[in-house]
Amino acid sequence: MTITATGLSDLGTKRDSNQDSLTWRVSADGQRALGVVADGMGGYEGGEIASRITVEALVETLQELLENSALEADSLRAHIQQGIDLASRRIDDARKGQEKLSKMGTTVVLAWLQEDTAWIAHLGDSRAYLFRHGELSQQTRDDTVAQNMVDDGSIKPEEVPRVPFRNVLTRALGSSTDSAATITSVKLVPGDHLILCSDGLTDALSDNQWPAIIGQEKDLESQARALIDASLRNQAADNVSLILLQFDQPRSM
């Protein structure tokens, strides 16, 4: 199997700055990959700093492992959490004595692909989706007040877009004491796509529209561009960022 990846980020139609950060890495042999999307908050400067710190800390912790053989599950989970903890500490350090950064924080969603498995970690409401055989399935649970209300039956899932405080987070790096990432795994089959995205995409473009948009494009770059463009046509109010990772058979020589 081999992995390919791409990513894009856009200001959206309302923002003056981009507080999202993202990166992706694929091993030289195409057998392992890392993708990270972070959506900063806490003002123009604070959000940019928090999301950038998080991406840099995760790359610093995990990038060298890409060129190693596949990691055992427990070791991989530990390394991912170490990167999250490092990011949390650095955000706290950057905030000290800086009143303008007092409210900064960030969501984060990460995917690590190796062999036939994707490991997904997240805090906040940036999401991971699996796209398989034309069908899309969400792989993360939003850490939001609105999602808690769905879970306890206070509101129905279809009511979430109408809840005024739907984006209020219950967990995020730098703005909550709990920095333990939710880490899950999913088995992959050839042709699978993983999509990591900030809520700028999901708020602007209903995920039930994504399969048709993706299906009209033949390559990853065009698929990513088509999703971004569709969100902009819908007047995306927030920054829009996404990473696409494809798991597939290697091409014949």
PDB file of C-alpha atoms in Angstrom:
ATOM      1  CA  MET A   1       0.000   0.000   0.000  1.00  0.00           C
ATOM      2  CA  THR A   2       1.058   3.579  -0.511  1.00  0.00           C
ATOM      3  CA  ILE A   3      -0.141   6.919   0.886  1.00  0.00           C
ATOM      4  CA  THR A   4      -0.451  10.268  -0.863  1.00  0.00           C
ATOM      5  CA  ALA A   5      -1.537  13.551   0.715  1.00  0.00           C
ATOM      6  CA  THR A   6      -2.352  17.170   0.024  1.00  0.00           C
ATOM      7  CA  GLY A   7      -3.825  20.130   1.893  1.00  0.00           C
ATOM      8  CA  LEU A   8      -5.219  23.633   1.446  1.00  0.00           C
ATOM      9  CA  SER A   9      -6.196  26.580   3.619  1.00  0.00           C
ATOM     10  CA  ASP A  10      -8.191  29.714   2.802  1.00  0.00           C
ATOM     11  CA  LEU A  11      -9.115  32.887   4.690  1.00  0.00           C
ATOM     12  CA  GLY A  12     -12.795  32.398   3.951  1.00  0.00           C
ATOM     13  CA  THR A  13     -14.989  35.334   2.985  1.00  0.00           C
ATOM     14  CA  LYS A  14     -15.190  37.248   6.274  1.00  0.00           C
ATOM     15  CA  ARG A  15     -11.822  37.021   8.070  1.00  0.00           C
ATOM     16  CA  ASP A  16      -8.820  39.323   7.736  1.00  0.00           C
ATOM     17  CA  SER A  17      -6.308  36.740   8.962  1.00  0.00           C
ATOM     18  CA  ASN A  18      -5.904  32.980   8.922  1.00  0.00           C
ATOM     19  CA  GLN A  19      -5.725  31.456  12.403  1.00  0.00           C
ATOM     20  CA  ASP A  20      -5.629  27.884  11.060  1.00  0.00           C
ATOM     21  CA  SER A  21      -2.360  25.966  10.736  1.00  0.00           C
ATOM     22  CA  LEU A  22      -1.839  22.675   8.966  1.00  0.00           C
ATOM     23  CA  THR A  23       0.859  20.356   7.730  1.00  0.00           C
ATOM     24  CA  TRP A  24       1.261  16.897   6.285  1.00  0.00           C
ATOM     25  CA  ARG A  25       4.218  14.564   5.868  1.00  0.00           C
ATOM     26  CA  VAL A  26       4.575  11.256   3.993  1.00  0.00           C
ATOM     27  CA  SER A  27       7.491   8.886   4.563  1.00  0.00           C
ATOM     28  CA  ALA A  28       9.996   8.422   1.734  1.00  0.00           C
ATOM     29  CA  ASP A  29       8.621   4.956   0.978  1.00  0.00           C
ATOM     30  CA  GLY A  30       4.995   6.149   1.063  1.00  0.00           C
ATOM     31  CA  GLN A  31       4.095   3.703   3.838  1.00  0.00           C
ATOM     32  CA  ARG A  32       3.438   6.135   6.695  1.00  0.00           C
ATOM     33  CA  ALA A  33       1.925   9.605   6.867  1.00  0.00           C
ATOM     34  CA  LEU A  34       1.140  12.366   9.350  1.00  0.00           C
ATOM     35  CA  GLY A  35      -1.477  15.090   8.934  1.00  0.00           C
ATOM     36  CA  VAL A  36      -2.350  17.868  11.407  1.00  0.00           C
ATOM     37  CA  VAL A  37      -4.965  20.646  11.307  1.00  0.00           C
ATOM     38  CA  ALA A  38      -5.211  23.195  14.147  1.00  0.00           C
ATOM     39  CA  ASP A  39      -7.822  25.962  14.373  1.00  0.00           C
ATOM     40  CA  GLY A  40      -6.637  28.775  16.636  1.00  0.00           C
ATOM     41  CA  MET A  41      -8.802  31.029  18.765  1.00  0.00           C
ATOM     42  CA  GLY A  42      -8.394  33.968  21.114  1.00  0.00           C
ATOM     43  CA  GLY A  43      -7.996  36.883  18.769  1.00  0.00           C
ATOM     44  CA  TYR A  44      -6.027  37.633  15.636  1.00  0.00           C
ATOM     45  CA  GLU A  45      -2.537  37.150  17.050  1.00  0.00           C
ATOM     46  CA  GLY A  46      -3.319  34.594  19.750  1.00  0.00           C
ATOM     47  CA  GLY A  47      -5.102  32.155  17.472  1.00  0.00           C
ATOM     48  CA  GLU A  48      -2.313  32.196  14.918  1.00  0.00           C
ATOM     49  CA  ILE A  49       0.302  31.599  17.595  1.00  0.00           C
ATOM     50  CA  ALA A  50      -1.561  28.778  19.345  1.00  0.00           C
ATOM     51  CA  SER A  51      -2.296  26.841  16.159  1.00  0.00           C
ATOM     52  CA  ARG A  52       1.248  27.274  14.847  1.00  0.00           C
ATOM     53  CA  ILE A  53       2.771  26.163  18.176  1.00  0.00           C
ATOM     54  CA  THR A  54       0.605  23.042  18.135  1.00  0.00           C
ATOM     55  CA  VAL A  55       1.502  22.007  14.593  1.00  0.00           C
ATOM     56  CA  GLU A  56       5.200  22.630  15.206  1.00  0.00           C
ATOM     57  CA  ALA A  57       5.205  20.645  18.466  1.00  0.00           C
ATOM     58  CA  LEU A  58       3.490  17.666  16.860  1.00  0.00           C
ATOM     59  CA  VAL A  59       5.836  17.660  13.880  1.00  0.00           C
ATOM     60  CA  GLU A  60       8.840  17.960  16.212  1.00  0.00           C
ATOM     61  CA  THR A  61       7.628  14.953  18.209  1.00  0.00           C
ATOM     62  CA  LEU A  62       6.463  12.694  15.395  1.00  0.00           C
ATOM     63  CA  GLN A  63       8.258  13.517  12.138  1.00  0.00           C
ATOM     64  CA  GLU A  64      11.386  11.421  12.755  1.00  0.00           C
ATOM     65  CA  LEU A  65       9.194   8.395  13.473  1.00  0.00           C
ATOM     66  CA  LEU A  66       7.848   8.501   9.912  1.00  0.00           C
ATOM     67  CA  GLU A  67      11.053   6.965   8.586  1.00  0.00           C
ATOM     68  CA  ASN A  68      11.049   4.157  11.159  1.00  0.00           C
ATOM     69  CA  SER A  69       9.191   0.884  10.887  1.00  0.00           C
ATOM     70  CA  ALA A  70       5.554   0.829  12.002  1.00  0.00           C
ATOM     71  CA  LEU A  71       5.073   1.594  15.700  1.00  0.00           C
ATOM     72  CA  GLU A  72       3.163  -0.572  18.147  1.00  0.00           C
ATOM     73  CA  ALA A  73      -0.218   0.843  19.125  1.00  0.00           C
ATOM     74  CA  ASP A  74       0.693   1.707  22.719  1.00  0.00           C
ATOM     75  CA  SER A  75       3.934   3.405  21.650  1.00  0.00           C
ATOM     76  CA  LEU A  76       2.161   5.405  18.959  1.00  0.00           C
ATOM     77  CA  ARG A  77      -0.549   6.563  21.346  1.00  0.00           C
ATOM     78  CA  ALA A  78       2.121   7.647  23.830  1.00  0.00           C
ATOM     79  CA  HIS A  79       4.077   9.607  21.215  1.00  0.00           C
ATOM     80  CA  ILE A  80       0.947  11.374  19.974  1.00  0.00           C
ATOM     81  CA  GLN A  81      -0.005  12.394  23.504  1.00  0.00           C
ATOM     82  CA  GLN A  82       3.565  13.547  24.160  1.00  0.00           C
ATOM     83  CA  GLY A  83       3.257  15.883  21.183  1.00  0.00           C
ATOM     84  CA  ILE A  84      -0.098  17.194  22.420  1.00  0.00           C
ATOM     85  CA  ASP A  85       1.325  17.761  25.916  1.00  0.00           C
ATOM     86  CA  LEU A  86       4.346  19.574  24.484  1.00  0.00           C
ATOM     87  CA  ALA A  87       2.037  21.869  22.524  1.00  0.00           C
ATOM     88  CA  SER A  88      -0.052  22.560  25.629  1.00  0.00           C
ATOM     89  CA  ARG A  89       3.023  23.516  27.654  1.00  0.00           C
ATOM     90  CA  ARG A  90       4.347  25.780  24.930  1.00  0.00           C
ATOM     91  CA  ILE A  91       1.016  27.563  24.594  1.00  0.00           C
ATOM     92  CA  ASP A  92       1.010  28.161  28.354  1.00  0.00           C
ATOM     93  CA  ASP A  93       4.586  29.446  28.218  1.00  0.00           C
ATOM     94  CA  ALA A  94       3.825  31.801  25.317  1.00  0.00           C
ATOM     95  CA  ARG A  95       0.850  33.246  27.179  1.00  0.00           C
ATOM     96  CA  LYS A  96       2.740  34.147  30.367  1.00  0.00           C
ATOM     97  CA  GLY A  97       2.915  37.884  30.880  1.00  0.00           C
ATOM     98  CA  GLN A  98       1.103  38.569  27.603  1.00  0.00           C
ATOM     99  CA  GLU A  99      -2.345  39.980  28.311  1.00  0.00           C
ATOM    100  CA  LYS A 100      -3.270  40.019  24.621  1.00  0.00           C
ATOM    101  CA  LEU A 101      -2.632  36.266  24.496  1.00  0.00           C
ATOM    102  CA  SER A 102      -4.536  35.414  27.659  1.00  0.00           C
ATOM    103  CA  LYS A 103      -7.426  33.742  25.853  1.00  0.00           C
ATOM    104  CA  MET A 104      -5.526  31.968  23.116  1.00  0.00           C
ATOM    105  CA  GLY A 105      -6.009  28.298  22.428  1.00  0.00           C
ATOM    106  CA  THR A 106      -6.570  25.916  19.568  1.00  0.00           C
ATOM    107  CA  THR A 107      -8.409  22.845  18.440  1.00  0.00           C
ATOM    108  CA  VAL A 108      -6.391  20.076  16.812  1.00  0.00           C
ATOM    109  CA  VAL A 109      -7.061  16.981  14.739  1.00  0.00           C
ATOM    110  CA  LEU A 110      -4.268  14.607  13.757  1.00  0.00           C
ATOM    111  CA  ALA A 111      -4.018  11.460  11.674  1.00  0.00           C
ATOM    112  CA  TRP A 112      -1.153   8.966  11.597  1.00  0.00           C
ATOM    113  CA  LEU A 113      -1.367   6.326   8.873  1.00  0.00           C
ATOM    114  CA  GLN A 114       0.692   3.140   8.866  1.00  0.00           C
ATOM    115  CA  GLU A 115       0.171  -0.295   7.364  1.00  0.00           C
ATOM    116  CA  ASP A 116      -3.642  -0.674   7.066  1.00  0.00           C
ATOM    117  CA  THR A 117      -4.595   1.562  10.008  1.00  0.00           C
ATOM    118  CA  ALA A 118      -5.245   5.257  10.596  1.00  0.00           C
ATOM    119  CA  TRP A 119      -4.806   6.570  14.129  1.00  0.00           C
ATOM    120  CA  ILE A 120      -6.838   9.718  14.768  1.00  0.00           C
ATOM    121  CA  ALA A 121      -6.394  12.133  17.688  1.00  0.00           C
ATOM    122  CA  HIS A 122      -8.331  15.292  18.418  1.00  0.00           C
ATOM    123  CA  LEU A 123      -9.349  17.988  20.870  1.00  0.00           C
ATOM    124  CA  GLY A 124     -12.106  20.469  20.041  1.00  0.00           C
ATOM    125  CA  ASP A 125     -14.312  20.581  16.953  1.00  0.00           C
ATOM    126  CA  SER A 126     -11.866  20.126  14.106  1.00  0.00           C
ATOM    127  CA  ARG A 127     -12.861  16.835  12.529  1.00  0.00           C
ATOM    128  CA  ALA A 128     -11.676  13.706  10.745  1.00  0.00           C
ATOM    129  CA  TYR A 129     -13.802  11.910   8.158  1.00  0.00           C
ATOM    130  CA  LEU A 130     -13.382   8.630   6.311  1.00  0.00           C
ATOM    131  CA  PHE A 131     -14.466   8.622   2.660  1.00  0.00           C
ATOM    132  CA  ARG A 132     -14.935   5.049   1.402  1.00  0.00           C
ATOM    133  CA  HIS A 133     -16.718   3.760  -1.709  1.00  0.00           C
ATOM    134  CA  GLY A 134     -18.543   7.052  -2.152  1.00  0.00           C
ATOM    135  CA  GLU A 135     -19.747   7.270   1.453  1.00  0.00           C
ATOM    136  CA  LEU A 136     -18.573   9.674   4.163  1.00  0.00           C
ATOM    137  CA  SER A 137     -18.400   8.857   7.883  1.00  0.00           C
ATOM    138  CA  GLN A 138     -17.314  11.168  10.700  1.00  0.00           C
ATOM    139  CA  GLN A 139     -14.531   9.649  12.815  1.00  0.00           C
ATOM    140  CA  THR A 140     -14.377  12.245  15.614  1.00  0.00           C
ATOM    141  CA  ARG A 141     -16.851  13.546  18.175  1.00  0.00           C
ATOM    142  CA  ASP A 142     -16.974  17.335  18.619  1.00  0.00           C
ATOM    143  CA  ASP A 143     -15.875  18.564  22.039  1.00  0.00           C
ATOM    144  CA  THR A 144     -18.675  21.148  22.217  1.00  0.00           C
ATOM    145  CA  VAL A 145     -21.584  22.084  24.449  1.00  0.00           C
ATOM    146  CA  ALA A 146     -23.961  21.414  21.557  1.00  0.00           C
ATOM    147  CA  GLN A 147     -22.647  17.871  21.061  1.00  0.00           C
ATOM    148  CA  ASN A 148     -23.063  17.206  24.789  1.00  0.00           C
ATOM    149  CA  MET A 149     -26.700  18.291  24.445  1.00  0.00           C
ATOM    150  CA  VAL A 150     -27.170  15.902  21.520  1.00  0.00           C
ATOM    151  CA  ASP A 151     -25.658  13.092  23.545  1.00  0.00           C
ATOM    152  CA  ASP A 152     -27.930  13.661  26.550  1.00  0.00           C
ATOM    153  CA  GLY A 153     -31.021  14.060  24.355  1.00  0.00           C
ATOM    154  CA  SER A 154     -31.591  17.771  24.990  1.00  0.00           C
ATOM    155  CA  ILE A 155     -31.526  18.522  21.265  1.00  0.00           C
ATOM    156  CA  LYS A 156     -31.597  16.505  18.063  1.00  0.00           C
ATOM    157  CA  PRO A 157     -28.548  16.384  15.733  1.00  0.00           C
ATOM    158  CA  GLU A 158     -30.379  18.323  13.049  1.00  0.00           C
ATOM    159  CA  GLU A 159     -30.971  21.170  15.547  1.00  0.00           C
ATOM    160  CA  VAL A 160     -27.256  21.825  16.129  1.00  0.00           C
ATOM    161  CA  PRO A 161     -26.843  24.341  13.246  1.00  0.00           C
ATOM    162  CA  ARG A 162     -29.574  26.489  14.829  1.00  0.00           C
ATOM    163  CA  VAL A 163     -28.052  26.528  18.334  1.00  0.00           C
ATOM    164  CA  PRO A 164     -26.474  29.990  18.936  1.00  0.00           C
ATOM    165  CA  PHE A 165     -23.666  28.577  21.083  1.00  0.00           C
ATOM    166  CA  ARG A 166     -23.014  25.524  18.885  1.00  0.00           C
ATOM    167  CA  ASN A 167     -19.285  26.310  18.605  1.00  0.00           C
ATOM    168  CA  VAL A 168     -18.621  26.731  22.339  1.00  0.00           C
ATOM    169  CA  LEU A 169     -15.896  24.204  23.107  1.00  0.00           C
ATOM    170  CA  THR A 170     -15.671  21.947  26.135  1.00  0.00           C
ATOM    171  CA  ARG A 171     -12.043  21.043  25.433  1.00  0.00           C
ATOM    172  CA  ALA A 172      -9.206  22.675  23.489  1.00  0.00           C
ATOM    173  CA  LEU A 173      -5.474  23.086  23.855  1.00  0.00           C
ATOM    174  CA  GLY A 174      -4.597  26.118  25.951  1.00  0.00           C
ATOM    175  CA  SER A 175      -8.142  26.912  27.073  1.00  0.00           C
ATOM    176  CA  SER A 176      -8.969  23.872  29.198  1.00  0.00           C
ATOM    177  CA  THR A 177      -7.073  21.938  31.840  1.00  0.00           C
ATOM    178  CA  ASP A 178      -7.737  18.635  30.097  1.00  0.00           C
ATOM    179  CA  SER A 179      -5.167  18.083  27.336  1.00  0.00           C
ATOM    180  CA  ALA A 180      -5.743  14.340  26.974  1.00  0.00           C
ATOM    181  CA  ALA A 181      -6.486  13.770  23.313  1.00  0.00           C
ATOM    182  CA  THR A 182      -9.228  11.398  22.216  1.00  0.00           C
ATOM    183  CA  ILE A 183      -7.340   8.785  20.183  1.00  0.00           C
ATOM    184  CA  THR A 184      -9.111   6.201  18.027  1.00  0.00           C
ATOM    185  CA  SER A 185      -8.181   3.976  15.105  1.00  0.00           C
ATOM    186  CA  VAL A 186      -9.845   2.791  11.914  1.00  0.00           C
ATOM    187  CA  LYS A 187      -8.825   0.022   9.495  1.00  0.00           C
ATOM    188  CA  LEU A 188      -8.255   1.161   5.928  1.00  0.00           C
ATOM    189  CA  VAL A 189      -8.917  -0.461   2.567  1.00  0.00           C
ATOM    190  CA  PRO A 190      -7.475   0.545  -0.810  1.00  0.00           C
ATOM    191  CA  GLY A 191      -9.063   3.720  -2.141  1.00  0.00           C
ATOM    192  CA  ASP A 192      -9.915   5.158   1.277  1.00  0.00           C
ATOM    193  CA  HIS A 193      -9.540   8.885   1.872  1.00  0.00           C
ATOM    194  CA  LEU A 194      -9.131  10.542   5.259  1.00  0.00           C
ATOM    195  CA  ILE A 195     -10.211  14.166   5.461  1.00  0.00           C
ATOM    196  CA  LEU A 196      -8.994  16.387   8.301  1.00  0.00           C
ATOM    197  CA  CYS A 197     -10.632  19.804   8.503  1.00  0.00           C
ATOM    198  CA  SER A 198     -11.324  22.876  10.587  1.00  0.00           C
ATOM    199  CA  ASP A 199     -14.911  23.853  11.375  1.00  0.00           C
ATOM    200  CA  GLY A 200     -14.726  26.551   8.728  1.00  0.00           C
ATOM    201  CA  LEU A 201     -15.401  23.804   6.193  1.00  0.00           C
ATOM    202  CA  THR A 202     -18.101  21.953   8.113  1.00  0.00           C
ATOM    203  CA  ASP A 203     -19.939  25.170   9.029  1.00  0.00           C
ATOM    204  CA  ALA A 204     -20.003  26.370   5.427  1.00  0.00           C
ATOM    205  CA  LEU A 205     -20.585  23.089   3.584  1.00  0.00           C
ATOM    206  CA  SER A 206     -22.819  20.293   4.840  1.00  0.00           C
ATOM    207  CA  ASP A 207     -20.877  17.046   4.854  1.00  0.00           C
ATOM    208  CA  ASN A 208     -23.643  15.258   2.966  1.00  0.00           C
ATOM    209  CA  GLN A 209     -22.566  17.335  -0.053  1.00  0.00           C
ATOM    210  CA  TRP A 210     -18.953  16.216   0.048  1.00  0.00           C
ATOM    211  CA  PRO A 211     -19.217  12.808  -1.688  1.00  0.00           C
ATOM    212  CA  ALA A 212     -20.640  14.304  -4.881  1.00  0.00           C
ATOM    213  CA  ILE A 213     -18.010  17.066  -4.898  1.00  0.00           C
ATOM    214  CA  ILE A 214     -15.133  14.634  -4.318  1.00  0.00           C
ATOM    215  CA  GLY A 215     -16.520  12.158  -6.834  1.00  0.00           C
ATOM    216  CA  GLN A 216     -16.387  14.703  -9.645  1.00  0.00           C
ATOM    217  CA  GLU A 217     -12.606  15.124  -9.333  1.00  0.00           C
ATOM    218  CA  LYS A 218      -9.912  12.591 -10.240  1.00  0.00           C
ATOM    219  CA  ASP A 219      -6.940  13.635  -8.097  1.00  0.00           C
ATOM    220  CA  LEU A 220      -6.409  14.718  -4.500  1.00  0.00           C
ATOM    221  CA  GLU A 221      -5.415  18.288  -5.308  1.00  0.00           C
ATOM    222  CA  SER A 222      -8.544  18.840  -7.383  1.00  0.00           C
ATOM    223  CA  GLN A 223     -10.728  17.257  -4.694  1.00  0.00           C
ATOM    224  CA  ALA A 224      -9.282  19.537  -2.014  1.00  0.00           C
ATOM    225  CA  ARG A 225      -9.684  22.605  -4.218  1.00  0.00           C
ATOM    226  CA  ALA A 226     -13.274  21.680  -5.069  1.00  0.00           C
ATOM    227  CA  LEU A 227     -14.233  21.396  -1.385  1.00  0.00           C
ATOM    228  CA  ILE A 228     -12.631  24.751  -0.566  1.00  0.00           C
ATOM    229  CA  ASP A 229     -14.272  26.425  -3.561  1.00  0.00           C
ATOM    230  CA  ALA A 230     -17.697  25.043  -2.618  1.00  0.00           C
ATOM    231  CA  SER A 231     -17.330  26.443   0.918  1.00  0.00           C
ATOM    232  CA  LEU A 232     -16.370  29.847  -0.486  1.00  0.00           C
ATOM    233  CA  ARG A 233     -19.395  29.870  -2.778  1.00  0.00           C
ATOM    234  CA  ASN A 234     -21.412  29.376   0.415  1.00  0.00           C
ATOM    235  CA  GLN A 235     -19.719  32.461   1.902  1.00  0.00           C
ATOM    236  CA  ALA A 236     -17.569  30.594   4.455  1.00  0.00           C
ATOM    237  CA  ALA A 237     -17.437  32.923   7.443  1.00  0.00           C
ATOM    238  CA  ASP A 238     -14.358  31.329   9.032  1.00  0.00           C
ATOM    239  CA  ASN A 239     -10.972  30.181   7.802  1.00  0.00           C
ATOM    240  CA  VAL A 240     -11.298  26.933   5.851  1.00  0.00           C
ATOM    241  CA  SER A 241      -8.569  24.291   6.054  1.00  0.00           C
ATOM    242  CA  LEU A 242      -8.365  20.639   5.072  1.00  0.00           C
ATOM    243  CA  ILE A 243      -5.951  17.790   4.464  1.00  0.00           C
ATOM    244  CA  LEU A 244      -6.713  14.802   2.255  1.00  0.00           C
ATOM    245  CA  LEU A 245      -4.814  11.547   2.714  1.00  0.00           C
ATOM    246  CA  GLN A 246      -5.361   8.682   0.287  1.00  0.00           C
ATOM    247  CA  PHE A 247      -4.538   5.036   1.037  1.00  0.00           C
ATOM    248  CA  ASP A 248      -4.159   2.997  -2.116  1.00  0.00           C
ATOM    249  CA  GLN A 249      -2.420   0.299  -4.084  1.00  0.00           C
ATOM    250  CA  PRO A 250       0.931   1.416  -5.514  1.00  0.00           C
ATOM    251  CA  ARG A 251       0.955   2.064  -9.220  1.00  0.00           C
ATOM    252  CA  SER A 252       2.431  -0.635 -11.426  1.00  0.00           C
ATOM    253  CA  MET A 253       5.840   0.113 -12.893  1.00  0.00           C
TER     254      MET A 253
END
